PDB file of C-alpha atoms and ligand atoms in Angstrom:
ATOM      1  CA  MET A1356       0.043   0.046  -0.080  1.00 94.00           C
ATOM      2  CA  LEU A1357       1.122   3.546  -0.696  1.00 97.00           C
ATOM      3  CA  LEU A1358       2.183   5.482   2.449  1.00 97.00           C
ATOM      4  CA  LYS A1359       0.415   8.600   1.151  1.00 97.00           C
ATOM      5  CA  ASP A1360      -2.910   6.555   0.967  1.00 97.00           C
ATOM      6  CA  ILE A1361      -2.388   5.703   4.635  1.00 97.00           C
ATOM      7  CA  LYS A1362      -2.085   9.289   5.444  1.00 97.00           C
ATOM      8  CA  GLN A1363      -5.305  10.039   3.668  1.00 98.00           C
ATOM      9  CA  ILE A1364      -7.154   7.389   5.725  1.00 98.00           C
ATOM     10  CA  PHE A1365      -5.806   8.826   8.817  1.00 98.00           C
ATOM     11  CA  HIS A1366      -7.378  12.199   7.935  1.00 98.00           C
ATOM     12  CA  GLN A1367     -10.655  10.617   6.917  1.00 98.00           C
ATOM     13  CA  GLU A1368     -10.769   8.647  10.060  1.00 98.00           C
ATOM     14  CA  LEU A1369      -9.480  11.073  12.701  1.00 97.00           C
ATOM     15  CA  ASP A1370      -9.715  14.660  11.674  1.00 98.00           C
ATOM     16  CA  LEU A1371     -13.257  15.109  13.227  1.00 97.00           C
ATOM     17  CA  GLN A1372     -11.939  13.700  16.556  1.00 95.00           C
ATOM     18  CA  TYR A1373      -8.597  15.502  16.736  1.00 95.00           C
ATOM     19  CA  GLY A1374      -8.458  18.153  13.890  1.00 97.00           C
ATOM     20  CA  LYS A1375      -6.273  18.020  10.760  1.00 98.00           C
ATOM     21  CA  GLU A1376      -3.053  19.468  12.099  1.00 97.00           C
ATOM     22  CA  GLU A1377      -2.947  17.193  15.141  1.00 96.00           C
ATOM     23  CA  VAL A1378      -3.651  14.185  12.862  1.00 98.00           C
ATOM     24  CA  THR A1379      -0.729  15.033  10.572  1.00 97.00           C
ATOM     25  CA  HIS A1380       1.390  15.017  13.749  1.00 96.00           C
ATOM     26  CA  PHE A1381       0.171  11.583  14.658  1.00 97.00           C
ATOM     27  CA  PHE A1382       0.843  10.283  11.284  1.00 97.00           C
ATOM     28  CA  TYR A1383       4.411  11.610  11.143  1.00 96.00           C
ATOM     29  CA  TYR A1384       5.051  10.155  14.672  1.00 95.00           C
ATOM     30  CA  PHE A1385       4.062   6.701  13.309  1.00 96.00           C
ATOM     31  CA  VAL A1386       6.369   7.289  10.201  1.00 97.00           C
ATOM     32  CA  GLU A1387       9.255   8.009  12.369  1.00 94.00           C
ATOM     33  CA  SER A1388       8.539   5.351  14.995  1.00 92.00           C
ATOM     34  CA  TYR A1389       7.244   2.343  12.862  1.00 94.00           C
ATOM     35  CA  LEU A1390       9.323   3.023   9.729  1.00 96.00           C
ATOM     36  CA  GLY A1391      12.341   4.575  11.214  1.00 95.00           C
ATOM     37  CA  LEU A1392      11.967   7.330   8.435  1.00 96.00           C
ATOM     38  CA  PRO A1393      12.246  11.020   8.770  1.00 95.00           C
ATOM     39  CA  ARG A1394       9.090  13.018   8.496  1.00 91.00           C
ATOM     40  CA  PHE A1395      10.040  14.647   5.093  1.00 94.00           C
ATOM     41  CA  HIS A1396      10.485  11.192   3.590  1.00 94.00           C
ATOM     42  CA  LEU A1397       7.027  11.189   2.071  1.00 93.00           C
ATOM     43  CA  ALA A1398       7.735  14.709   0.515  1.00 93.00           C
ATOM     44  CA  ILE A1399      10.734  13.355  -1.391  1.00 95.00           C
ATOM     45  CA  GLN A1400       9.368   9.839  -2.056  1.00 94.00           C
ATOM     46  CA  PRO A1401       5.720  10.304  -2.716  1.00 95.00           C
ATOM     47  CA  GLN A1402       5.093   6.925  -4.115  1.00 96.00           C
ATOM     48  CA  TRP A1403       6.734   5.116  -1.111  1.00 96.00           C
ATOM     49  CA  ILE A1404       5.231   1.693  -0.629  1.00 97.00           C
ATOM     50  CA  ILE A1405       5.101   0.014   2.843  1.00 96.00           C
ATOM     51  CA  THR A1406       4.808  -3.700   3.538  1.00 97.00           C
ATOM     52  CA  LYS A1407       1.847  -5.628   4.796  1.00 97.00           C
ATOM     53  CA  GLU A1408       3.250  -5.764   8.264  1.00 96.00           C
ATOM     54  CA  GLU A1409       4.023  -2.104   8.493  1.00 97.00           C
ATOM     55  CA  GLU A1410       0.444  -1.479   7.148  1.00 97.00           C
ATOM     56  CA  SER A1411      -1.035  -3.414  10.061  1.00 97.00           C
ATOM     57  CA  LEU A1412       1.002  -1.356  12.540  1.00 96.00           C
ATOM     58  CA  PHE A1413      -0.498   1.807  11.064  1.00 97.00           C
ATOM     59  CA  PHE A1414      -3.997   0.435  11.199  1.00 98.00           C
ATOM     60  CA  GLU A1415      -3.467  -0.705  14.846  1.00 97.00           C
ATOM     61  CA  GLY A1416      -2.342   2.697  15.791  1.00 97.00           C
ATOM     62  CA  LEU A1417      -5.283   4.326  13.863  1.00 98.00           C
ATOM     63  CA  ALA A1418      -7.738   2.062  15.838  1.00 98.00           C
ATOM     64  CA  ALA A1419      -6.100   2.936  19.291  1.00 96.00           C
ATOM     65  CA  LEU A1420      -6.362   6.655  18.447  1.00 96.00           C
ATOM     66  CA  LYS A1421      -9.944   6.342  17.511  1.00 96.00           C
ATOM     67  CA  LEU A1422     -10.424   4.778  20.935  1.00 93.00           C
ATOM     68  CA  GLY A1423      -8.877   7.833  22.423  1.00 92.00           C
ATOM     69  CA  ARG A1424      -5.642   6.354  23.718  1.00 94.00           C
ATOM     70  CA  PRO A1425      -3.089   8.894  24.050  1.00 95.00           C
ATOM     71  CA  ILE A1426      -0.457   8.720  21.240  1.00 95.00           C
ATOM     72  CA  GLN A1427       2.360   8.376  23.870  1.00 96.00           C
ATOM     73  CA  TYR A1428       0.888   5.188  25.041  1.00 96.00           C
ATOM     74  CA  VAL A1429       0.301   3.789  21.474  1.00 96.00           C
ATOM     75  CA  LEU A1430       3.864   4.594  20.586  1.00 95.00           C
ATOM     76  CA  GLY A1431       5.051   3.412  23.911  1.00 95.00           C
ATOM     77  CA  THR A1432       7.468   6.281  24.340  1.00 95.00           C
ATOM     78  CA  THR A1433       7.665   9.947  25.039  1.00 95.00           C
ATOM     79  CA  SER A1434      10.344  12.484  25.424  1.00 95.00           C
ATOM     80  CA  PHE A1435      11.150  14.406  28.564  1.00 98.00           C
ATOM     81  CA  LEU A1436      14.107  17.058  28.572  1.00 98.00           C
ATOM     82  CA  GLU A1437      15.596  15.385  25.501  1.00 97.00           C
ATOM     83  CA  LEU A1438      15.428  11.838  27.103  1.00 98.00           C
ATOM     84  CA  THR A1439      13.390   9.074  25.496  1.00 97.00           C
ATOM     85  CA  LEU A1440      11.290   7.341  28.051  1.00 98.00           C
ATOM     86  CA  ARG A1441       8.990   4.448  27.862  1.00 98.00           C
ATOM     87  CA  VAL A1442       5.525   4.896  29.036  1.00 98.00           C
ATOM     88  CA  ASN A1443       2.527   2.737  29.377  1.00 97.00           C
ATOM     89  CA  GLU A1444      -0.966   2.844  31.170  1.00 95.00           C
ATOM     90  CA  HIS A1445       0.692   2.303  34.554  1.00 97.00           C
ATOM     91  CA  VAL A1446       2.309   5.705  34.572  1.00 98.00           C
ATOM     92  CA  LEU A1447       1.426   9.222  33.963  1.00 97.00           C
ATOM     93  CA  ILE A1448       2.610  10.650  30.718  1.00 97.00           C
ATOM     94  CA  PRO A1449       5.358  13.268  31.683  1.00 98.00           C
ATOM     95  CA  ARG A1450       4.158  16.788  31.106  1.00 96.00           C
ATOM     96  CA  PRO A1451       5.989  19.897  29.983  1.00 96.00           C
ATOM     97  CA  GLU A1452       5.177  21.575  33.241  1.00 97.00           C
ATOM     98  CA  THR A1453       7.184  18.803  35.045  1.00 98.00           C
ATOM     99  CA  GLU A1454      10.041  19.618  32.726  1.00 98.00           C
ATOM    100  CA  GLU A1455       9.990  23.084  34.129  1.00 98.00           C
ATOM    101  CA  LEU A1456      10.045  21.935  37.557  1.00 98.00           C
ATOM    102  CA  VAL A1457      13.158  19.855  36.812  1.00 98.00           C
ATOM    103  CA  ARG A1458      14.703  22.868  34.943  1.00 98.00           C
ATOM    104  CA  TRP A1459      14.337  24.847  38.122  1.00 98.00           C
ATOM    105  CA  ILE A1460      16.188  22.228  40.074  1.00 98.00           C
ATOM    106  CA  LEU A1461      18.861  22.102  37.453  1.00 97.00           C
ATOM    107  CA  LYS A1462      19.365  25.888  37.323  1.00 97.00           C
ATOM    108  CA  ASP A1463      19.736  25.966  41.191  1.00 97.00           C
ATOM    109  CA  HIS A1464      22.386  23.314  41.220  1.00 96.00           C
ATOM    110  CA  GLU A1465      24.284  23.484  37.801  1.00 88.00           C
ATOM    111  CA  GLY A1466      27.856  23.365  38.359  1.00 83.00           C
ATOM    112  CA  SER A1467      27.648  22.162  41.918  1.00 84.00           C
ATOM    113  CA  ARG A1468      30.506  20.234  42.863  1.00 84.00           C
ATOM    114  CA  SER A1469      29.336  18.563  46.108  1.00 88.00           C
ATOM    115  CA  LYS A1470      27.469  15.354  46.129  1.00 93.00           C
ATOM    116  CA  ILE A1471      23.770  15.847  46.248  1.00 96.00           C
ATOM    117  CA  LYS A1472      21.471  13.396  47.641  1.00 97.00           C
ATOM    118  CA  ILE A1473      17.896  13.453  46.115  1.00 98.00           C
ATOM    119  CA  LEU A1474      14.552  11.818  46.815  1.00 98.00           C
ATOM    120  CA  ASP A1475      11.790  11.728  44.223  1.00 98.00           C
ATOM    121  CA  ILE A1476       8.237  10.778  45.735  1.00 98.00           C
ATOM    122  CA  GLY A1477       5.810   9.270  43.404  1.00 98.00           C
ATOM    123  CA  THR A1478       8.236   8.795  40.507  1.00 98.00           C
ATOM    124  CA  GLY A1479       5.929   7.227  37.956  1.00 98.00           C
ATOM    125  CA  SER A1480       7.789   6.782  34.702  1.00 98.00           C
ATOM    126  CA  GLY A1481      10.850   7.945  36.575  1.00 98.00           C
ATOM    127  CA  CYS A1482      11.006  11.147  34.430  1.00 98.00           C
ATOM    128  CA  ILE A1483      12.108  13.563  37.321  1.00 98.00           C
ATOM    129  CA  ALA A1484      14.545  11.129  39.115  1.00 98.00           C
ATOM    130  CA  ILE A1485      16.150  10.052  35.661  1.00 98.00           C
ATOM    131  CA  ALA A1486      16.578  13.567  34.321  1.00 98.00           C
ATOM    132  CA  LEU A1487      18.158  14.642  37.625  1.00 98.00           C
ATOM    133  CA  ALA A1488      20.528  11.737  37.532  1.00 97.00           C
ATOM    134  CA  LYS A1489      21.434  12.444  33.971  1.00 97.00           C
ATOM    135  CA  TYR A1490      21.986  16.283  34.188  1.00 96.00           C
ATOM    136  CA  LEU A1491      23.489  16.285  37.659  1.00 95.00           C
ATOM    137  CA  PRO A1492      26.195  13.756  37.461  1.00 91.00           C
ATOM    138  CA  LEU A1493      27.297  14.166  41.147  1.00 93.00           C
ATOM    139  CA  ALA A1494      23.736  13.517  42.309  1.00 96.00           C
ATOM    140  CA  GLU A1495      22.751  10.229  44.196  1.00 97.00           C
ATOM    141  CA  VAL A1496      19.113   9.888  43.296  1.00 98.00           C
ATOM    142  CA  GLU A1497      16.455   7.744  45.091  1.00 98.00           C
ATOM    143  CA  ALA A1498      12.789   7.355  43.996  1.00 98.00           C
ATOM    144  CA  ILE A1499       9.762   5.843  45.386  1.00 98.00           C
ATOM    145  CA  ASP A1500       6.402   4.850  43.932  1.00 98.00           C
ATOM    146  CA  ILE A1501       3.338   3.101  45.344  1.00 97.00           C
ATOM    147  CA  SER A1502       2.878   1.157  42.317  1.00 97.00           C
ATOM    148  CA  GLU A1503       4.977  -1.920  41.291  1.00 98.00           C
ATOM    149  CA  GLU A1504       3.954  -1.721  37.754  1.00 98.00           C
ATOM    150  CA  ALA A1505       5.109   1.923  37.478  1.00 98.00           C
ATOM    151  CA  LEU A1506       8.485   0.972  39.026  1.00 98.00           C
ATOM    152  CA  VAL A1507       9.025  -1.638  36.301  1.00 98.00           C
ATOM    153  CA  VAL A1508       8.812   1.070  33.803  1.00 98.00           C
ATOM    154  CA  ALA A1509      10.833   3.502  35.773  1.00 98.00           C
ATOM    155  CA  LYS A1510      13.638   0.968  36.166  1.00 98.00           C
ATOM    156  CA  GLN A1511      13.606   0.225  32.410  1.00 98.00           C
ATOM    157  CA  ASN A1512      13.832   3.915  31.713  1.00 98.00           C
ATOM    158  CA  ALA A1513      16.862   4.334  33.952  1.00 98.00           C
ATOM    159  CA  THR A1514      18.646   1.640  32.270  1.00 98.00           C
ATOM    160  CA  LYS A1515      17.704   2.901  28.778  1.00 98.00           C
ATOM    161  CA  ASN A1516      19.116   6.390  29.692  1.00 98.00           C
ATOM    162  CA  GLU A1517      22.172   4.938  31.487  1.00 98.00           C
ATOM    163  CA  VAL A1518      21.789   6.279  34.779  1.00 98.00           C
ATOM    164  CA  THR A1519      21.714   4.820  38.361  1.00 98.00           C
ATOM    165  CA  VAL A1520      18.539   5.562  40.437  1.00 98.00           C
ATOM    166  CA  LEU A1521      17.641   3.483  43.513  1.00 98.00           C
ATOM    167  CA  PHE A1522      14.041   2.732  43.162  1.00 98.00           C
ATOM    168  CA  LYS A1523      11.901   1.571  45.890  1.00 98.00           C
ATOM    169  CA  GLN A1524       8.208   0.563  46.377  1.00 98.00           C
ATOM    170  CA  ALA A1525       6.687   2.700  49.039  1.00 97.00           C
ATOM    171  CA  ASP A1526       3.641   4.718  49.919  1.00 96.00           C
ATOM    172  CA  VAL A1527       4.461   8.230  51.168  1.00 96.00           C
ATOM    173  CA  ARG A1528       1.592   7.839  53.577  1.00 95.00           C
ATOM    174  CA  ASP A1529       3.457   5.118  55.404  1.00 93.00           C
ATOM    175  CA  ILE A1530       7.097   5.182  54.902  1.00 92.00           C
ATOM    176  CA  ASP A1531      10.101   4.906  57.453  1.00 91.00           C
ATOM    177  CA  ILE A1532      11.355   8.442  57.257  1.00 94.00           C
ATOM    178  CA  PRO A1533      15.104   8.792  57.454  1.00 93.00           C
ATOM    179  CA  GLN A1534      16.496  11.534  59.568  1.00 93.00           C
ATOM    180  CA  LYS A1535      18.242  14.481  57.760  1.00 93.00           C
ATOM    181  CA  GLU A1536      19.280  12.392  54.728  1.00 94.00           C
ATOM    182  CA  TYR A1537      18.550  14.446  51.624  1.00 98.00           C
ATOM    183  CA  ASP A1538      19.573  17.735  50.119  1.00 98.00           C
ATOM    184  CA  ILE A1539      16.695  17.689  47.788  1.00 98.00           C
ATOM    185  CA  ILE A1540      13.177  16.269  47.804  1.00 98.00           C
ATOM    186  CA  VAL A1541      10.936  16.462  44.845  1.00 98.00           C
ATOM    187  CA  SER A1542       7.433  15.350  43.992  1.00 98.00           C
ATOM    188  CA  ASN A1543       4.742  15.806  41.432  1.00 98.00           C
ATOM    189  CA  PRO A1544       1.945  14.084  43.469  1.00 98.00           C
ATOM    190  CA  PRO A1545      -1.656  13.679  42.488  1.00 97.00           C
ATOM    191  CA  TYR A1546      -3.322  17.090  42.806  1.00 97.00           C
ATOM    192  CA  VAL A1547      -6.318  17.289  40.396  1.00 95.00           C
ATOM    193  CA  LEU A1548      -9.501  17.557  42.133  1.00 95.00           C
ATOM    194  CA  GLU A1549     -12.300  14.940  41.432  1.00 93.00           C
ATOM    195  CA  SER A1550     -14.554  17.905  40.376  1.00 92.00           C
ATOM    196  CA  GLU A1551     -11.969  19.093  38.028  1.00 92.00           C
ATOM    197  CA  LYS A1552     -12.597  15.873  35.935  1.00 89.00           C
ATOM    198  CA  VAL A1553     -15.424  17.353  34.044  1.00 87.00           C
ATOM    199  CA  SER A1554     -13.159  19.987  32.385  1.00 86.00           C
ATOM    200  CA  MET A1555     -10.481  17.456  31.465  1.00 86.00           C
ATOM    201  CA  GLU A1556      -9.954  15.789  28.096  1.00 81.00           C
ATOM    202  CA  ASN A1557     -11.143  12.411  27.801  1.00 78.00           C
ATOM    203  CA  HIS A1558      -7.822  10.928  26.811  1.00 75.00           C
ATOM    204  CA  VAL A1559      -6.386  12.150  30.087  1.00 78.00           C
ATOM    205  CA  LYS A1560      -9.069  11.221  32.554  1.00 80.00           C
ATOM    206  CA  ASN A1561      -9.981   7.859  30.923  1.00 82.00           C
ATOM    207  CA  ALA A1562      -6.439   6.560  29.862  1.00 89.00           C
ATOM    208  CA  GLU A1563      -4.000   7.744  32.519  1.00 92.00           C
ATOM    209  CA  PRO A1564      -3.791   6.146  35.993  1.00 93.00           C
ATOM    210  CA  SER A1565      -6.376   7.878  38.188  1.00 92.00           C
ATOM    211  CA  ARG A1566      -4.343   7.282  41.378  1.00 90.00           C
ATOM    212  CA  ALA A1567      -1.515   9.441  39.795  1.00 94.00           C
ATOM    213  CA  LEU A1568      -3.860  12.343  39.136  1.00 94.00           C
ATOM    214  CA  PHE A1569      -6.829  12.665  41.469  1.00 94.00           C
ATOM    215  CA  VAL A1570      -7.555  13.726  44.951  1.00 95.00           C
ATOM    216  CA  PRO A1571     -10.773  14.040  46.698  1.00 94.00           C
ATOM    217  CA  ASP A1572     -12.409  17.523  46.671  1.00 95.00           C
ATOM    218  CA  LYS A1573     -12.718  17.239  50.511  1.00 96.00           C
ATOM    219  CA  HIS A1574      -8.907  16.517  50.810  1.00 95.00           C
ATOM    220  CA  PRO A1575      -7.113  18.549  48.098  1.00 96.00           C
ATOM    221  CA  LEU A1576      -3.818  18.640  49.970  1.00 97.00           C
ATOM    222  CA  LEU A1577      -3.819  15.009  50.998  1.00 96.00           C
ATOM    223  CA  PHE A1578      -0.348  14.242  49.530  1.00 98.00           C
ATOM    224  CA  TYR A1579       1.033  17.600  50.441  1.00 98.00           C
ATOM    225  CA  GLU A1580       0.433  17.061  54.112  1.00 98.00           C
ATOM    226  CA  TYR A1581       2.454  13.700  54.074  1.00 98.00           C
ATOM    227  CA  LEU A1582       5.158  15.410  51.838  1.00 98.00           C
ATOM    228  CA  ALA A1583       5.385  18.176  54.352  1.00 97.00           C
ATOM    229  CA  ILE A1584       6.020  15.684  57.261  1.00 97.00           C
ATOM    230  CA  VAL A1585       8.680  13.658  55.335  1.00 97.00           C
ATOM    231  CA  ALA A1586      10.363  16.904  54.110  1.00 97.00           C
ATOM    232  CA  GLN A1587      10.612  18.216  57.645  1.00 96.00           C
ATOM    233  CA  LYS A1588      12.233  15.109  58.920  1.00 96.00           C
ATOM    234  CA  ALA A1589      14.250  13.713  55.951  1.00 97.00           C
ATOM    235  CA  LEU A1590      15.693  16.934  54.576  1.00 98.00           C
ATOM    236  CA  LYS A1591      19.104  18.151  55.845  1.00 97.00           C
ATOM    237  CA  LYS A1592      19.189  21.662  57.400  1.00 96.00           C
ATOM    238  CA  GLY A1593      19.080  24.019  54.253  1.00 96.00           C
ATOM    239  CA  GLY A1594      17.811  21.154  52.170  1.00 97.00           C
ATOM    240  CA  GLU A1595      15.252  22.014  49.551  1.00 98.00           C
ATOM    241  CA  LEU A1596      11.715  20.799  48.737  1.00 98.00           C
ATOM    242  CA  TYR A1597      10.396  21.346  45.125  1.00 98.00           C
ATOM    243  CA  LEU A1598       6.811  20.423  44.395  1.00 98.00           C
ATOM    244  CA  GLU A1599       4.367  20.636  41.494  1.00 98.00           C
ATOM    245  CA  ILE A1600       1.029  22.050  42.795  1.00 98.00           C
ATOM    246  CA  ASN A1601      -2.585  22.626  41.801  1.00 97.00           C
ATOM    247  CA  GLN A1602      -2.837  26.301  40.597  1.00 97.00           C
ATOM    248  CA  LEU A1603      -5.845  26.715  43.137  1.00 97.00           C
ATOM    249  CA  TYR A1604      -3.736  26.013  46.258  1.00 98.00           C
ATOM    250  CA  GLY A1605      -0.339  27.912  46.261  1.00 98.00           C
ATOM    251  CA  LYS A1606      -1.170  29.778  49.334  1.00 98.00           C
ATOM    252  CA  GLU A1607      -2.460  26.704  51.135  1.00 98.00           C
ATOM    253  CA  VAL A1608       0.652  24.626  50.366  1.00 98.00           C
ATOM    254  CA  SER A1609       2.812  27.451  51.245  1.00 98.00           C
ATOM    255  CA  ASP A1610       1.117  27.760  54.708  1.00 98.00           C
ATOM    256  CA  LEU A1611       1.190  24.138  55.251  1.00 98.00           C
ATOM    257  CA  LEU A1612       4.960  23.820  54.489  1.00 98.00           C
ATOM    258  CA  LYS A1613       5.701  26.780  56.997  1.00 97.00           C
ATOM    259  CA  GLU A1614       3.900  24.884  59.587  1.00 97.00           C
ATOM    260  CA  HIS A1615       6.439  22.050  59.173  1.00 97.00           C
ATOM    261  CA  GLY A1616       9.513  24.369  59.318  1.00 96.00           C
ATOM    262  CA  ILE A1617       9.942  24.691  55.509  1.00 97.00           C
ATOM    263  CA  ASN A1618      10.471  28.418  54.790  1.00 96.00           C
ATOM    264  CA  ASP A1619      11.844  30.802  52.236  1.00 97.00           C
ATOM    265  CA  ILE A1620       9.050  29.856  50.120  1.00 98.00           C
ATOM    266  CA  GLU A1621       8.925  30.635  46.403  1.00 98.00           C
ATOM    267  CA  ILE A1622       5.906  29.926  44.255  1.00 98.00           C
ATOM    268  CA  ARG A1623       6.370  29.981  40.167  1.00 98.00           C
ATOM    269  CA  GLN A1624       3.926  29.921  37.406  1.00 97.00           C
ATOM    270  CA  ASP A1625       3.899  27.384  34.551  1.00 96.00           C
ATOM    271  CA  LEU A1626       3.851  28.332  30.846  1.00 92.00           C
ATOM    272  CA  HIS A1627       0.153  29.245  31.008  1.00 93.00           C
ATOM    273  CA  GLY A1628       0.789  31.703  33.952  1.00 96.00           C
ATOM    274  CA  LYS A1629      -0.776  29.455  36.588  1.00 97.00           C
ATOM    275  CA  ASP A1630       0.759  28.838  39.945  1.00 98.00           C
ATOM    276  CA  ARG A1631       2.378  25.479  39.506  1.00 98.00           C
ATOM    277  CA  PHE A1632       5.545  25.031  41.437  1.00 98.00           C
ATOM    278  CA  ILE A1633       6.625  25.696  44.920  1.00 98.00           C
ATOM    279  CA  LYS A1634      10.037  25.577  46.541  1.00 98.00           C
ATOM    280  CA  GLY A1635      10.839  25.676  50.222  1.00 98.00           C
ATOM    281  CA  ILE A1636      13.949  25.253  52.432  1.00 98.00           C
ATOM    282  CA  ASN A1637      14.041  23.172  55.608  1.00 96.00           C
ATOM    283  CA  LEU A1638      15.466  25.717  58.036  1.00 89.00           C
ATOM    284  CA  ALA A1639      14.797  23.709  61.160  1.00 76.00           C
ATOM    285  CA  GLN A1640      17.812  22.254  63.159  1.00 64.00           C
TER     286      GLN A1640
HETATM  287  N1  LIG B2523      -0.594  18.339  35.356  1.00 83.34           N
HETATM  288  C1  LIG B2523      -1.235  17.093  35.166  1.00 83.34           C
HETATM  289  C2  LIG B2523      -2.563  17.336  34.491  1.00 83.34           C
HETATM  290  O1  LIG B2523      -3.061  18.387  34.378  1.00 83.34           O
HETATM  291  C3  LIG B2523      -1.640  16.668  36.702  1.00 83.34           C
HETATM  292  C4  LIG B2523      -0.478  15.964  37.343  1.00 83.34           C
HETATM  293  C5  LIG B2523      -0.720  15.520  38.819  1.00 83.34           C
HETATM  294  O2  LIG B2523      -1.756  15.474  39.211  1.00 83.34           O
HETATM  295  N2  LIG B2523       0.276  15.421  39.451  1.00 83.34           N
HETATM  296  O3  LIG B2523      -3.093  16.333  33.857  1.00 83.34           O
END
């Protein structure tokens, strides 16, 4: 079959659901991933023919997209700060916002010559921990997640990106907290309210792991309460806590952290101008 005919079928089948431009992107992601060809290939070889096996890959991908599966799960990979990471339904798809959180940490610590000990809580695909290990060569990185299935993915991602991260299965609500162990604690915990579900895209709320995303409306800071307790105890004096937050709760998270001896609070906005990140320093003895 001609590759250009597949492209046309993609548009016929998906444009209404996703819009023409998005479907063109999807199609070329498949060209790159399934055929290993650059996206301009079709422009220089308009009569390019694909094999039966390749054809069935495209049709399987098309069917999955029709069902609303996110493209990253369909391809099985995504990129995060230039790293290629494997993803599946057991992990949240890393977001550009989270890249910003990691950039903040990197900026604060680039060129640092001392060994930095880092803990990532709720690591999912491992994106934060792996990027920090990659770009801060002197860092010693540990990461926990409640989900064994997520940890399988995270470990593969560390190996694939040639970094060492110590992964452990643990629930932040119930862990043995070490004393004054870490220079940095970082987390992107679940923070989307159940009531915010209505305004979310179907491919997010139906495909991604709910327990990585949602918190009850009655308890929006559920995970931040545990994170504050862990940070207070496990951060060294002067150690830093970096968190991704729900845009509605900057002030509340800030107050909560202060109650736990985490001070010098700074809140930063994401690309959309929403309060999305918070940093605090453990000043307690
Ligand atoms: N930023 C993600 C979203 O909007 C939520 C991530 C999270 O809950 N930690 O889908």
